[in-house]
mmCIF file of C-alpha atoms and ligand atoms in Angstrom:
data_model
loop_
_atom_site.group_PDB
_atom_site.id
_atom_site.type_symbol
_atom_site.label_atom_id
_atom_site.label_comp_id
_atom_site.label_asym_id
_atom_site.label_seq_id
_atom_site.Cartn_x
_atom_site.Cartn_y
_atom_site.Cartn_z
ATOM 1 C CA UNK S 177 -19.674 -3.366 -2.239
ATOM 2 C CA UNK S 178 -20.653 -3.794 1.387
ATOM 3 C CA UNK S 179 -19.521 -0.241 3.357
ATOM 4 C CA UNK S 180 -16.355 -1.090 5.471
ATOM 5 C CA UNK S 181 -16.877 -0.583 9.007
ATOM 6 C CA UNK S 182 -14.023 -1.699 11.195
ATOM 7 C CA UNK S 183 -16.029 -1.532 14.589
ATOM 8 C CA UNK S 184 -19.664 -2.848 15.209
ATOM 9 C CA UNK S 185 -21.276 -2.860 18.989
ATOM 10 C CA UNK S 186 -23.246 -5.803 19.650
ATOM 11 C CA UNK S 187 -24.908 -5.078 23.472
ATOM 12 C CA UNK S 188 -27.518 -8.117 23.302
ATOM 13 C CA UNK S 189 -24.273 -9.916 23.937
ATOM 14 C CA UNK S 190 -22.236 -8.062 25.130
ATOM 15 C CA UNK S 191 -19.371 -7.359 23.183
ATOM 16 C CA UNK S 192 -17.876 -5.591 20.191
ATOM 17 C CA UNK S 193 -16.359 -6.956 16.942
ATOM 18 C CA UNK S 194 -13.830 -5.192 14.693
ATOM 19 C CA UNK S 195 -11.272 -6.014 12.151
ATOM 20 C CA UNK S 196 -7.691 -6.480 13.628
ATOM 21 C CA UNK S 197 -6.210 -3.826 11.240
ATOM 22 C CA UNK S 198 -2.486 -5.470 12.365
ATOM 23 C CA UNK S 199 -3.248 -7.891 9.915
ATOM 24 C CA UNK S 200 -4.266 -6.557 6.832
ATOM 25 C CA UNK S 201 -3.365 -6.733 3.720
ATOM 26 C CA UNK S 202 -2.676 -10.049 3.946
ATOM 27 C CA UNK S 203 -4.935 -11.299 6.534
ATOM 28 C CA UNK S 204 -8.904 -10.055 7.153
ATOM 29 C CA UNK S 205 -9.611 -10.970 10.161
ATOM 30 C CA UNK S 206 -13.111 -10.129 12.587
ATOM 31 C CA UNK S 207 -12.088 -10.390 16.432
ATOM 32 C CA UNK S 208 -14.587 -9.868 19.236
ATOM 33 C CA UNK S 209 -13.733 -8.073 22.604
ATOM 34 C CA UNK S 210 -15.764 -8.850 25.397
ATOM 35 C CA UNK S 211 -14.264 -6.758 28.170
ATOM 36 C CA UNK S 212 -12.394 -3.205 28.443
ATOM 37 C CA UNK S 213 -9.411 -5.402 28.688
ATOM 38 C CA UNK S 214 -9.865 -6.862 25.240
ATOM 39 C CA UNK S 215 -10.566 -3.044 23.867
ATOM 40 C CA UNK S 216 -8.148 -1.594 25.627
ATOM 41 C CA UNK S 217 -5.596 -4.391 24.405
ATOM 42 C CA UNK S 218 -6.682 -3.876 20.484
ATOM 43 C CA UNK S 219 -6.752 0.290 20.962
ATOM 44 C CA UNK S 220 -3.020 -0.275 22.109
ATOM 45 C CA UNK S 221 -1.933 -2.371 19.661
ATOM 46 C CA UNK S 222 -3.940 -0.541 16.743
ATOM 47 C CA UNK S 223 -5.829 -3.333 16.274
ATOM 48 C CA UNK S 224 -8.589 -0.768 16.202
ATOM 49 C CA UNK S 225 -6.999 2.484 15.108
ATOM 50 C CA UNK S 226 -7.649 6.043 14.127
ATOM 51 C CA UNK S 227 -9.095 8.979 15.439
ATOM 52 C CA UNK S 228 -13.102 8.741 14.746
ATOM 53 C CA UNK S 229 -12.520 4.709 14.956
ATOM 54 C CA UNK S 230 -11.095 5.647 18.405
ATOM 55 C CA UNK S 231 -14.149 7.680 19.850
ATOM 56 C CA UNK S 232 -16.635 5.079 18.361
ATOM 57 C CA UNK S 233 -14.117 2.363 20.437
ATOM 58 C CA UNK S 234 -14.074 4.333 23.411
ATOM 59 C CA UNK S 235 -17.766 5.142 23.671
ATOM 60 C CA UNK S 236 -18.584 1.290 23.180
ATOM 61 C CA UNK S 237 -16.094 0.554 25.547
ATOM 62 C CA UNK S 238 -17.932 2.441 28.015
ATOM 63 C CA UNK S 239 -21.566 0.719 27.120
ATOM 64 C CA UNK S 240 -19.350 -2.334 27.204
ATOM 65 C CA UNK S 241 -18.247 -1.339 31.251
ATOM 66 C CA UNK S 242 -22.136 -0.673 31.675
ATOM 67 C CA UNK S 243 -23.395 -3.797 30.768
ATOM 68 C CA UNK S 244 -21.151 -6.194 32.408
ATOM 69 C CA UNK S 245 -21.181 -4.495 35.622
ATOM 70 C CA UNK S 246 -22.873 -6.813 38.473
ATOM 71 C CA UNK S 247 -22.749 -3.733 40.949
ATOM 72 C CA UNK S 248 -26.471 -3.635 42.427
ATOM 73 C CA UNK S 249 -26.055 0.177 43.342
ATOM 74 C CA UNK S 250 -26.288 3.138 41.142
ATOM 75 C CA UNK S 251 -23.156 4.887 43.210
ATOM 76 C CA UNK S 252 -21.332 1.591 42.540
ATOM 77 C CA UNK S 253 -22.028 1.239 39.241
ATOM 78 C CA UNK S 254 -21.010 4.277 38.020
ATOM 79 C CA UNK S 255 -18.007 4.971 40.094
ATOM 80 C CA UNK S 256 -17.202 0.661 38.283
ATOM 81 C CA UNK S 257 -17.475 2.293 34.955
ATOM 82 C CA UNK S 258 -15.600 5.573 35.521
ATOM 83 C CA UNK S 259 -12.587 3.195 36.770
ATOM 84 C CA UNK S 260 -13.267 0.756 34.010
ATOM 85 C CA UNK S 261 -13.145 3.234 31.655
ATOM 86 C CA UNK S 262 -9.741 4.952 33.060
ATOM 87 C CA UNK S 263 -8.024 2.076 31.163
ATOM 88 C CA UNK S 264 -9.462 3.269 27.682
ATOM 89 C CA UNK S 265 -7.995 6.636 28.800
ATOM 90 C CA UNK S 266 -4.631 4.897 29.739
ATOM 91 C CA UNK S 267 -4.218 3.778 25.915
ATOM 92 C CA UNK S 268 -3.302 6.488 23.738
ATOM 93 C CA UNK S 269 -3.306 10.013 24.902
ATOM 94 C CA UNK S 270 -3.046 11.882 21.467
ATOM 95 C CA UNK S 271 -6.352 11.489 19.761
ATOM 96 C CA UNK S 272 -8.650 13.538 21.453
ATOM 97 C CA UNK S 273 -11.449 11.744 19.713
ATOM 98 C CA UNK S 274 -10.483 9.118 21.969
ATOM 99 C CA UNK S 275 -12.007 11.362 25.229
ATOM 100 C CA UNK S 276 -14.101 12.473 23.377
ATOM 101 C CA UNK S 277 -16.300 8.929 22.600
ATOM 102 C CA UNK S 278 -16.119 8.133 26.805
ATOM 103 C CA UNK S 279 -17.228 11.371 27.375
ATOM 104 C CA UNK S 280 -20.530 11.393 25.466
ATOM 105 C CA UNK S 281 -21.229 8.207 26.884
ATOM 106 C CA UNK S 282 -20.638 9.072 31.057
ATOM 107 C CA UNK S 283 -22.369 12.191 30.455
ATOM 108 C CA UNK S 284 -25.397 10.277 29.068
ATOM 109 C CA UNK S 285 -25.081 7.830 32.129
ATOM 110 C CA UNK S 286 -24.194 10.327 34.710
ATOM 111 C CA UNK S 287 -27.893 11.879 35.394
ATOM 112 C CA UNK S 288 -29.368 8.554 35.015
ATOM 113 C CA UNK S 289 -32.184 7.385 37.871
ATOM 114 C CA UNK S 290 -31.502 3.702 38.077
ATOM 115 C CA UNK S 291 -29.017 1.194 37.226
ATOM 116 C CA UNK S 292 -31.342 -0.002 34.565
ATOM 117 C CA UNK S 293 -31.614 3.505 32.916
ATOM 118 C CA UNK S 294 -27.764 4.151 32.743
ATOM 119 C CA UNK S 295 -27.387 0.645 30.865
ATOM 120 C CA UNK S 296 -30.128 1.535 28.250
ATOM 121 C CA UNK S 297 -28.445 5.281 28.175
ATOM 122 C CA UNK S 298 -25.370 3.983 27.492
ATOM 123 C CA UNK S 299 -26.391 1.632 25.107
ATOM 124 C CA UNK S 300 -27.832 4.378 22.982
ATOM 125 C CA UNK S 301 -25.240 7.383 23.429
ATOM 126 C CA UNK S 302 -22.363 4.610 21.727
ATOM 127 C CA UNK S 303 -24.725 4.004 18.881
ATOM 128 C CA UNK S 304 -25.114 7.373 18.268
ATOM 129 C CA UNK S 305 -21.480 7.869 18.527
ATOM 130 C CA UNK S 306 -21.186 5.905 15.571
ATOM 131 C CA UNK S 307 -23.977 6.607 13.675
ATOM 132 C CA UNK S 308 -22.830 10.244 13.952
ATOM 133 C CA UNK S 309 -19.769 9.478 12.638
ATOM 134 C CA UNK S 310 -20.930 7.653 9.814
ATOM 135 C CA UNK S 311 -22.849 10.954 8.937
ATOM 136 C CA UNK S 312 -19.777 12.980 9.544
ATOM 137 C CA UNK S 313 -17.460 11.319 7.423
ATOM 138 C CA UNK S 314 -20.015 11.179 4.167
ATOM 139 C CA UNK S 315 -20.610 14.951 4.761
ATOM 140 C CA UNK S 316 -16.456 15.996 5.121
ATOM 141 C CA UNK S 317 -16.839 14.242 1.699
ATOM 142 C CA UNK S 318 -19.436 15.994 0.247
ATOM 143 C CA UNK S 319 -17.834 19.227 1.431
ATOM 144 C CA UNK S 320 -14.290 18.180 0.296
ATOM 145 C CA UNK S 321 -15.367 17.717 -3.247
ATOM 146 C CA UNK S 322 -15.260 21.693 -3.826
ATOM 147 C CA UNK S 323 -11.615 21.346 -3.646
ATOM 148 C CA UNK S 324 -10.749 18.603 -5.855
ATOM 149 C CA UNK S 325 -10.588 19.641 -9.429
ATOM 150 C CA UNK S 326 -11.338 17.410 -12.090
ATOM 151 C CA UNK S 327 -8.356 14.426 -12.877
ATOM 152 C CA UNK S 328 -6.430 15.356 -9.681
ATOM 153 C CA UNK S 329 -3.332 13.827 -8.783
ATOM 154 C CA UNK S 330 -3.277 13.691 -4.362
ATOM 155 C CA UNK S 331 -1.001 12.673 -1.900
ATOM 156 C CA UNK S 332 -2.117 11.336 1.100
ATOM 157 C CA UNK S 333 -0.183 9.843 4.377
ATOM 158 C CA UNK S 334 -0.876 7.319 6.684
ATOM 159 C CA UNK S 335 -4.859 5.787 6.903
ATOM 160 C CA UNK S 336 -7.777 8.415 7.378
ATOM 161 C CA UNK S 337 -10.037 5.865 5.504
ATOM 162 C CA UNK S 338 -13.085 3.443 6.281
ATOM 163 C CA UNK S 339 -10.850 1.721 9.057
ATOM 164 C CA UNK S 340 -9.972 4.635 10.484
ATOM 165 C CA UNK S 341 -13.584 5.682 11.102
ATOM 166 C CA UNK S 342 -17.149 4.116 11.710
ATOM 167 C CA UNK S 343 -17.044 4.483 7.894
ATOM 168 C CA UNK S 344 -16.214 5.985 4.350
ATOM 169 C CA UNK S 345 -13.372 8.080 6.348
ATOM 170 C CA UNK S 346 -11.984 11.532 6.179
ATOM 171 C CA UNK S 347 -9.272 12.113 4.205
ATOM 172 C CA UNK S 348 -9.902 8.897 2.096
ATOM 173 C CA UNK S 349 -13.965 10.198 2.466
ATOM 174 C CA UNK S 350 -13.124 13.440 0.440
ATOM 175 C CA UNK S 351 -11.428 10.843 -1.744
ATOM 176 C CA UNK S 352 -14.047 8.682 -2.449
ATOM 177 C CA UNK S 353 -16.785 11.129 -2.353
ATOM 178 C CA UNK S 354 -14.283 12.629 -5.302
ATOM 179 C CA UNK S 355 -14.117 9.378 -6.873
ATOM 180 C CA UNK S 356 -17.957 8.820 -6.654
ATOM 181 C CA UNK S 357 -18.949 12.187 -8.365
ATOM 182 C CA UNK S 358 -16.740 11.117 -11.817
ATOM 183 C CA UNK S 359 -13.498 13.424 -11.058
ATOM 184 C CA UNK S 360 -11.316 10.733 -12.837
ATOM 185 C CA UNK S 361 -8.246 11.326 -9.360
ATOM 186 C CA UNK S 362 -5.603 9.143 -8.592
ATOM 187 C CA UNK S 363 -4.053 9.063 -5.837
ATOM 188 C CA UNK S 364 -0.517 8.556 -4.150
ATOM 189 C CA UNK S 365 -0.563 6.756 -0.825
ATOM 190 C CA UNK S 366 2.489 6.749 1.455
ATOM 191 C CA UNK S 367 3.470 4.069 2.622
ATOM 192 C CA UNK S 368 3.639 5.502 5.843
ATOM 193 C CA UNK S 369 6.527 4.033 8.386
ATOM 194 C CA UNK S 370 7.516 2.924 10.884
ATOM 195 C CA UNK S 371 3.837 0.911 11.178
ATOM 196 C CA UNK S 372 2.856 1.301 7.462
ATOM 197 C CA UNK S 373 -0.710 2.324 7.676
ATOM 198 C CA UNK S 374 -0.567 3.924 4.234
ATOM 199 C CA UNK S 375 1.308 0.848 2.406
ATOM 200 C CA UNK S 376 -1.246 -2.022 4.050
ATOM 201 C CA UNK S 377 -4.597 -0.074 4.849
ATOM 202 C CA UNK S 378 -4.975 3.083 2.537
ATOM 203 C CA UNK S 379 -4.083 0.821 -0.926
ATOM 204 C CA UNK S 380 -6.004 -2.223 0.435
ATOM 205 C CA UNK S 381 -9.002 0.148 1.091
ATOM 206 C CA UNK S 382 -8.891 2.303 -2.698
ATOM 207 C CA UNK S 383 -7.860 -1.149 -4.399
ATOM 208 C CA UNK S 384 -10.968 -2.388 -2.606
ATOM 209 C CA UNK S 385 -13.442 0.276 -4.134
ATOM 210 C CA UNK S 386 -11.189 0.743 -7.765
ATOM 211 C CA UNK S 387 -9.622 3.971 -7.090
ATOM 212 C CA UNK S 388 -6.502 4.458 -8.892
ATOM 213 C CA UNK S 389 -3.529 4.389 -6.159
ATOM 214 C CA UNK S 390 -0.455 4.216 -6.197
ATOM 215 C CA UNK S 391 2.260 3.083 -3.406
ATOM 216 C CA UNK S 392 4.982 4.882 -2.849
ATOM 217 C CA UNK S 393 7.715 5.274 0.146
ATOM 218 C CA UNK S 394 7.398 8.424 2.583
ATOM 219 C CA UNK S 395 10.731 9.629 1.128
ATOM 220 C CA UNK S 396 9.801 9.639 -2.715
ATOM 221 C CA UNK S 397 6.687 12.273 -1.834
ATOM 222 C CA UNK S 398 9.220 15.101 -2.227
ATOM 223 C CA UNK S 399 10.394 14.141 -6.001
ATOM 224 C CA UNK S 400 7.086 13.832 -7.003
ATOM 225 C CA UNK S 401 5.812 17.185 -5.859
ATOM 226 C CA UNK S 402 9.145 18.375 -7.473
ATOM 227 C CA UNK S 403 8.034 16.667 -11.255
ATOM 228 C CA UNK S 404 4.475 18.266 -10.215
ATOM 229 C CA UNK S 405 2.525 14.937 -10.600
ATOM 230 C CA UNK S 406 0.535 16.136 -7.696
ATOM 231 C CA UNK S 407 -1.897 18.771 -7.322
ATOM 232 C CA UNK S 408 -3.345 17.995 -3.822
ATOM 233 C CA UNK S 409 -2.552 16.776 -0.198
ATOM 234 C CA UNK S 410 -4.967 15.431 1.517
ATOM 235 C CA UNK S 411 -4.708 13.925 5.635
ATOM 236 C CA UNK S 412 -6.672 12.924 8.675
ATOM 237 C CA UNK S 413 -6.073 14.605 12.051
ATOM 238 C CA UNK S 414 -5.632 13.008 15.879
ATOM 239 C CA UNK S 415 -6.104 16.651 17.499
ATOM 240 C CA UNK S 416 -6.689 19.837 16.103
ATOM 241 C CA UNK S 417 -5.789 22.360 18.159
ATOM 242 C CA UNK S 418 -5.461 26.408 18.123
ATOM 243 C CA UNK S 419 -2.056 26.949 16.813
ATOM 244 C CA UNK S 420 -1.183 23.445 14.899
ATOM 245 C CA UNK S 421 -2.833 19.838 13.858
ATOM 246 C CA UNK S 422 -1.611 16.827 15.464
ATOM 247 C CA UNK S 423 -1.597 13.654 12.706
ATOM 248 C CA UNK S 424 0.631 10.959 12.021
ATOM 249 C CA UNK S 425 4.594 11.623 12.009
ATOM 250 C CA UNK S 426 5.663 12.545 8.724
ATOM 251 C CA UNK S 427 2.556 14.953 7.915
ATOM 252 C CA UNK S 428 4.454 17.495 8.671
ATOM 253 C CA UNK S 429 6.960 17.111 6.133
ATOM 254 C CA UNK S 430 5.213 16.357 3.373
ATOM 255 C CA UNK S 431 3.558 19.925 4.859
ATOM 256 C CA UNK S 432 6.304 21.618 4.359
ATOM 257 C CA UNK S 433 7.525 20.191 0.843
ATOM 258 C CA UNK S 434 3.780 20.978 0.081
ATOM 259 C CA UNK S 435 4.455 24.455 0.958
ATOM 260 C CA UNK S 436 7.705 24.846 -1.299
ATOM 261 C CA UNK S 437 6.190 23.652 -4.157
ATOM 262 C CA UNK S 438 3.258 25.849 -4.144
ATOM 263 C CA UNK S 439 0.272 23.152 -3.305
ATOM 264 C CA UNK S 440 -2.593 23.000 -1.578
ATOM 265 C CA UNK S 441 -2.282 21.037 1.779
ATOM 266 C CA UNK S 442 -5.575 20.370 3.389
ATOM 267 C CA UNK S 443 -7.085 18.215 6.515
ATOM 268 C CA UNK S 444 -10.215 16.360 6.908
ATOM 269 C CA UNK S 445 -11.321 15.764 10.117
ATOM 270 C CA UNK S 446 -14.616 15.967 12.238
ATOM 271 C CA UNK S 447 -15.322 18.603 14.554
ATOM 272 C CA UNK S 448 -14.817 16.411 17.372
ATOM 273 C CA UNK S 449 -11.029 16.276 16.481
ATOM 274 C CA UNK S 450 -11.342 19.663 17.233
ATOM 275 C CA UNK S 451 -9.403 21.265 21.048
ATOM 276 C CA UNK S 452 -9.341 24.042 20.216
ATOM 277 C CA UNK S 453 -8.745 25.131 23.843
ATOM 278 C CA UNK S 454 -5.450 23.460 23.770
ATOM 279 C CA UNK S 455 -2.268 24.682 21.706
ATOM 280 C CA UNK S 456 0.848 22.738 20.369
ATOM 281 C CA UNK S 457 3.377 22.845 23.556
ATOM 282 C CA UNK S 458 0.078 21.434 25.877
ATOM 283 C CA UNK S 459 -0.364 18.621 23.602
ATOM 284 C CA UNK S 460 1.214 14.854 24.635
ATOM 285 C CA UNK S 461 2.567 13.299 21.218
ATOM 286 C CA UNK S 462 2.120 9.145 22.294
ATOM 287 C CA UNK S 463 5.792 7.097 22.205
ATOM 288 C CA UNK S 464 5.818 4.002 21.032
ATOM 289 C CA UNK S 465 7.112 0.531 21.037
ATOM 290 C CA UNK S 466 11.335 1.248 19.781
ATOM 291 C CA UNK S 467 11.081 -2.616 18.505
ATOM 292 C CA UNK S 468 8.121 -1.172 16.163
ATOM 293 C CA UNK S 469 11.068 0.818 14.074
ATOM 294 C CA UNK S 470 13.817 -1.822 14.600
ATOM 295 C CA UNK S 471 11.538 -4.787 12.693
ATOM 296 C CA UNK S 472 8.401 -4.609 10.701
ATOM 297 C CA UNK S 473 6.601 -7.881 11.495
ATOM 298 C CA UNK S 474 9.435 -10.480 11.079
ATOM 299 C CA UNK S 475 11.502 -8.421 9.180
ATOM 300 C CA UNK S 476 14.414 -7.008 10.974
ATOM 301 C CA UNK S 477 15.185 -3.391 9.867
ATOM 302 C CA UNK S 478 17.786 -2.376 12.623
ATOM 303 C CA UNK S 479 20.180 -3.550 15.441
ATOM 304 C CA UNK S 480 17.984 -4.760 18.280
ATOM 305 C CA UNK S 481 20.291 -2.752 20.122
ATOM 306 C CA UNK S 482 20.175 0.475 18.667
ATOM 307 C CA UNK S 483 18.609 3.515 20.407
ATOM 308 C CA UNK S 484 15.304 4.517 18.418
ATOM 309 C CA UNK S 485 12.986 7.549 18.937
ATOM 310 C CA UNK S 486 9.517 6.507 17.486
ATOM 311 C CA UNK S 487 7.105 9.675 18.093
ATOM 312 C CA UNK S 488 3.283 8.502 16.508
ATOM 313 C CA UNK S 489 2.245 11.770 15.721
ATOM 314 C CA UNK S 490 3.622 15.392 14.630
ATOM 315 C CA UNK S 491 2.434 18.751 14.811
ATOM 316 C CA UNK S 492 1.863 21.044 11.406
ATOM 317 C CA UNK S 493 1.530 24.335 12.182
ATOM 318 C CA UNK S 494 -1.545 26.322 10.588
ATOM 319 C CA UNK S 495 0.300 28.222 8.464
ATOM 320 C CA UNK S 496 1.763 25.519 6.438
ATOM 321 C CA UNK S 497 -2.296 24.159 5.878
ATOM 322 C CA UNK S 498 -4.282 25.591 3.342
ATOM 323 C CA UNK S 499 -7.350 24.107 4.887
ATOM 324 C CA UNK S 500 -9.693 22.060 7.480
ATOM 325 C CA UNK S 501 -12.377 19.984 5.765
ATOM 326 C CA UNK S 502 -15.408 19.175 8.133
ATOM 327 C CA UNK S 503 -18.865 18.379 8.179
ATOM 328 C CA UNK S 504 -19.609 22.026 8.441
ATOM 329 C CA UNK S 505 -17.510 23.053 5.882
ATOM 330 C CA UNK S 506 -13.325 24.162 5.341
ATOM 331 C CA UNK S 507 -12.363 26.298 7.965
ATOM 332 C CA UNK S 508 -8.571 27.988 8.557
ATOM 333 C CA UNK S 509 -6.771 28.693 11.884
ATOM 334 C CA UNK S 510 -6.592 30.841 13.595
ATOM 335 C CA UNK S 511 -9.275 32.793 12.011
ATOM 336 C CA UNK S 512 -12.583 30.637 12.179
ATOM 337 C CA UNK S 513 -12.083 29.672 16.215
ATOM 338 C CA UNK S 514 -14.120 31.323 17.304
ATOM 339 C CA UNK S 515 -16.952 29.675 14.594
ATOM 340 C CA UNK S 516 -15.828 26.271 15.652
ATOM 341 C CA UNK S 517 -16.507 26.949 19.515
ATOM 342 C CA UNK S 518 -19.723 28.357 18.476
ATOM 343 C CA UNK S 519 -20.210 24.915 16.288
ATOM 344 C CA UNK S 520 -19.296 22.536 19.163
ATOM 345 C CA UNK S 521 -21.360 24.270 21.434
ATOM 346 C CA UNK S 522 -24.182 23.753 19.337
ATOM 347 C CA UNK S 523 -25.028 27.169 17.964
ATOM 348 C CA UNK S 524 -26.091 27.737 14.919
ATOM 349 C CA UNK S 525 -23.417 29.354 13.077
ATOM 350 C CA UNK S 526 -23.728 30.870 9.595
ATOM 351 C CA UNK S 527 -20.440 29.389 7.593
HETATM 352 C C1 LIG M 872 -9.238 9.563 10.337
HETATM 353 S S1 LIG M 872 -8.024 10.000 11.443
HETATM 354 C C2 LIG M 872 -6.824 8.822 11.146
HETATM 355 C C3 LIG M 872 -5.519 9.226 11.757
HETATM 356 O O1 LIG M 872 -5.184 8.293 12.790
HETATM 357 C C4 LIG M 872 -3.968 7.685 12.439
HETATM 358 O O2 LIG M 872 -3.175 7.388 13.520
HETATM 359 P P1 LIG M 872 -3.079 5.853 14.038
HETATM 360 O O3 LIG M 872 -2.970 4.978 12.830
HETATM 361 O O4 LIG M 872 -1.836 5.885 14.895
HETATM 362 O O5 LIG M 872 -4.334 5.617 14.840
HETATM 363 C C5 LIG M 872 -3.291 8.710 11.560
HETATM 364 O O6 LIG M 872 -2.740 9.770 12.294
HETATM 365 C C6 LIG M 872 -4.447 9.150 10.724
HETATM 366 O O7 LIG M 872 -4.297 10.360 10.042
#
């Protein structure tokens, strides 16, 4: 089976092409956008979604900004992109990964001689954005596999899968990296509401590669932890930071049910999902769209004129996780900080 990647950067054009994930299941579907507009349109809509998907869509947003500019000077050109790029930053403030994919690709463009040189810069910090995720993802499933025991049953919330990355994903990597080594698991997926990431994207992406899933509603999670038919939780992450992990709302429930039933709750995430310089209270949790809770496509599922509060994300507090699965290996908070900073500043750090 061909690897799912849901974003692909195509600078001979220019443009980049990705799968409108508002479609699926029913509809597969391969748009192209060929300005920060376009990108910027499909980030907000979660056309392209997801935290690592995110940083690989900002940094090729940036390369995008770099090779359409027309500006003949290098002051011009840059100062184009950094306001280009502002409207990336304007899309969703939550997923650091997000900042983090624009910022690898101005820094590479920032010391560069000629406008010529910043394009070709650019060009090659967003393909190693991606190829570095695609690296990141298979190793936080290689590492993830020494805490998945043999025929295990786990939960999982939302989409941290292939469309939620430049591949294989996080939480759905340590999944199918599980799946791949013979360890017979099945796994729960919930559905995930109010926009239903788990119910359309994680099931159409473990139907996809034959892993045993099953679909069930965000409020049946509890019961089944209660009947112990699972043995394992396992999530994505938007922003880690020192005190608490940021992921989609309604992690932090099945957190805490996780907690009074005695199982393991773990994250997989890349080290760039780590901010860890940031805490909880600093951290701005994006709104959304009221009509997204009030209908689900054509579906109406409340009065249009009711009030709604539709938070994306939710914090879980460290305490309540047993784990952080990354490329490096599965680090806890507060107590391994300080070996992340060392990490992301690129020390070598014994783990
Ligand atoms: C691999 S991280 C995926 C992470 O992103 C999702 O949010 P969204 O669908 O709003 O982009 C969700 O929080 C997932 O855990």
């Amino acid at each position: 089976m061909e690897p799912l990647r849901p974003i692909l950067f195509h600078p001979h054009i220019p443009s980049i092409e990705y799968i409108e994930q508002t479609l699926l299941p029913d509809v597969y579907e391969v748009r192209t956008a060929s300005t920060v507009q376009d990108l910027a349109d499909a980030i907000k809509r979660l056309g392209i979604r997801g935290a690592p998907a995110l940083g690989c869509a900002g940094a090729c947003g940036v390369a995008l900004s770099a090779l359409l500019s027309r500006d003949d000077s290098l002051p011009e050109f840059l100062s184009g992109v950094r306001s280009d790029v502002n409207l990336l930053r304007n899309t969703r403030p939550t997923a650091v990964n997000l900042f983090y994919g624009i910022d690898q690709v101005l820094s590479a463009i920032e010391s560069s001689k000629s406008i010529e040189e910043a394009k070709s810069h650019a060009v090659n910090a967003a393909h190693e954005v991606i190829e570095a995720d695609r690296r990141t993802c298979h190793a936080i499933g290689k590492t993830g596999l020494s805490i998945v025991p043999e025929g295990a049953r786990i939960l999982t919330h939302c989409n941290a899968g292939a469309l939620a990355c430049a591949e294989w994903g996080t939480a759905l990597g340590v999944i199918r990296s599980a799946h791949e080594s013979g360890r017979n698991i099945s796994v729960y997926s919930c559905e995930t509401r109010p926009l239903l990431q788990g119910a359309r994207l994680t099931t159409w992406e473990l139907l996809r590669d034959g892993i045993d899933v099953t679909l069930i509603t965000d409020s049946m999670a509890a019961v089944l932890m209660r009947k112990g038919k699972i043995d394992l939780v396992v999530v994505g992450a938007d922003r880690i930071v020192s005190d608490a992990v940021f992921n989609k709302i309604g992690t932090y429930m099945h957190a805490v049910c996780a907690k009074a039933h005695n199982i393991p709750f773990y994250i997989a995430a890349p080290l760039s999902t780590f901010d860890e310089e940031s805490r909880e209270d600093l951290v701005i949790v994006e709104e959304r769209n009221p009509e997204e809770v009030r209908r689900v496509r054509n579906c109406i599922t409340g009065p249009s004129t009711v009030p709604v509060w539709n938070p994306a994300f939710d914090a879980t507090p460290s305490d309540l996780i047993s784990g952080i699965i990354t490329e490096y290996g599965i680090f806890s908070l507060p107590r391994d900080l300080e070996t992340i900073c060392q990490l992301k500043m690129g020390n070598k750090v014994v783990v």
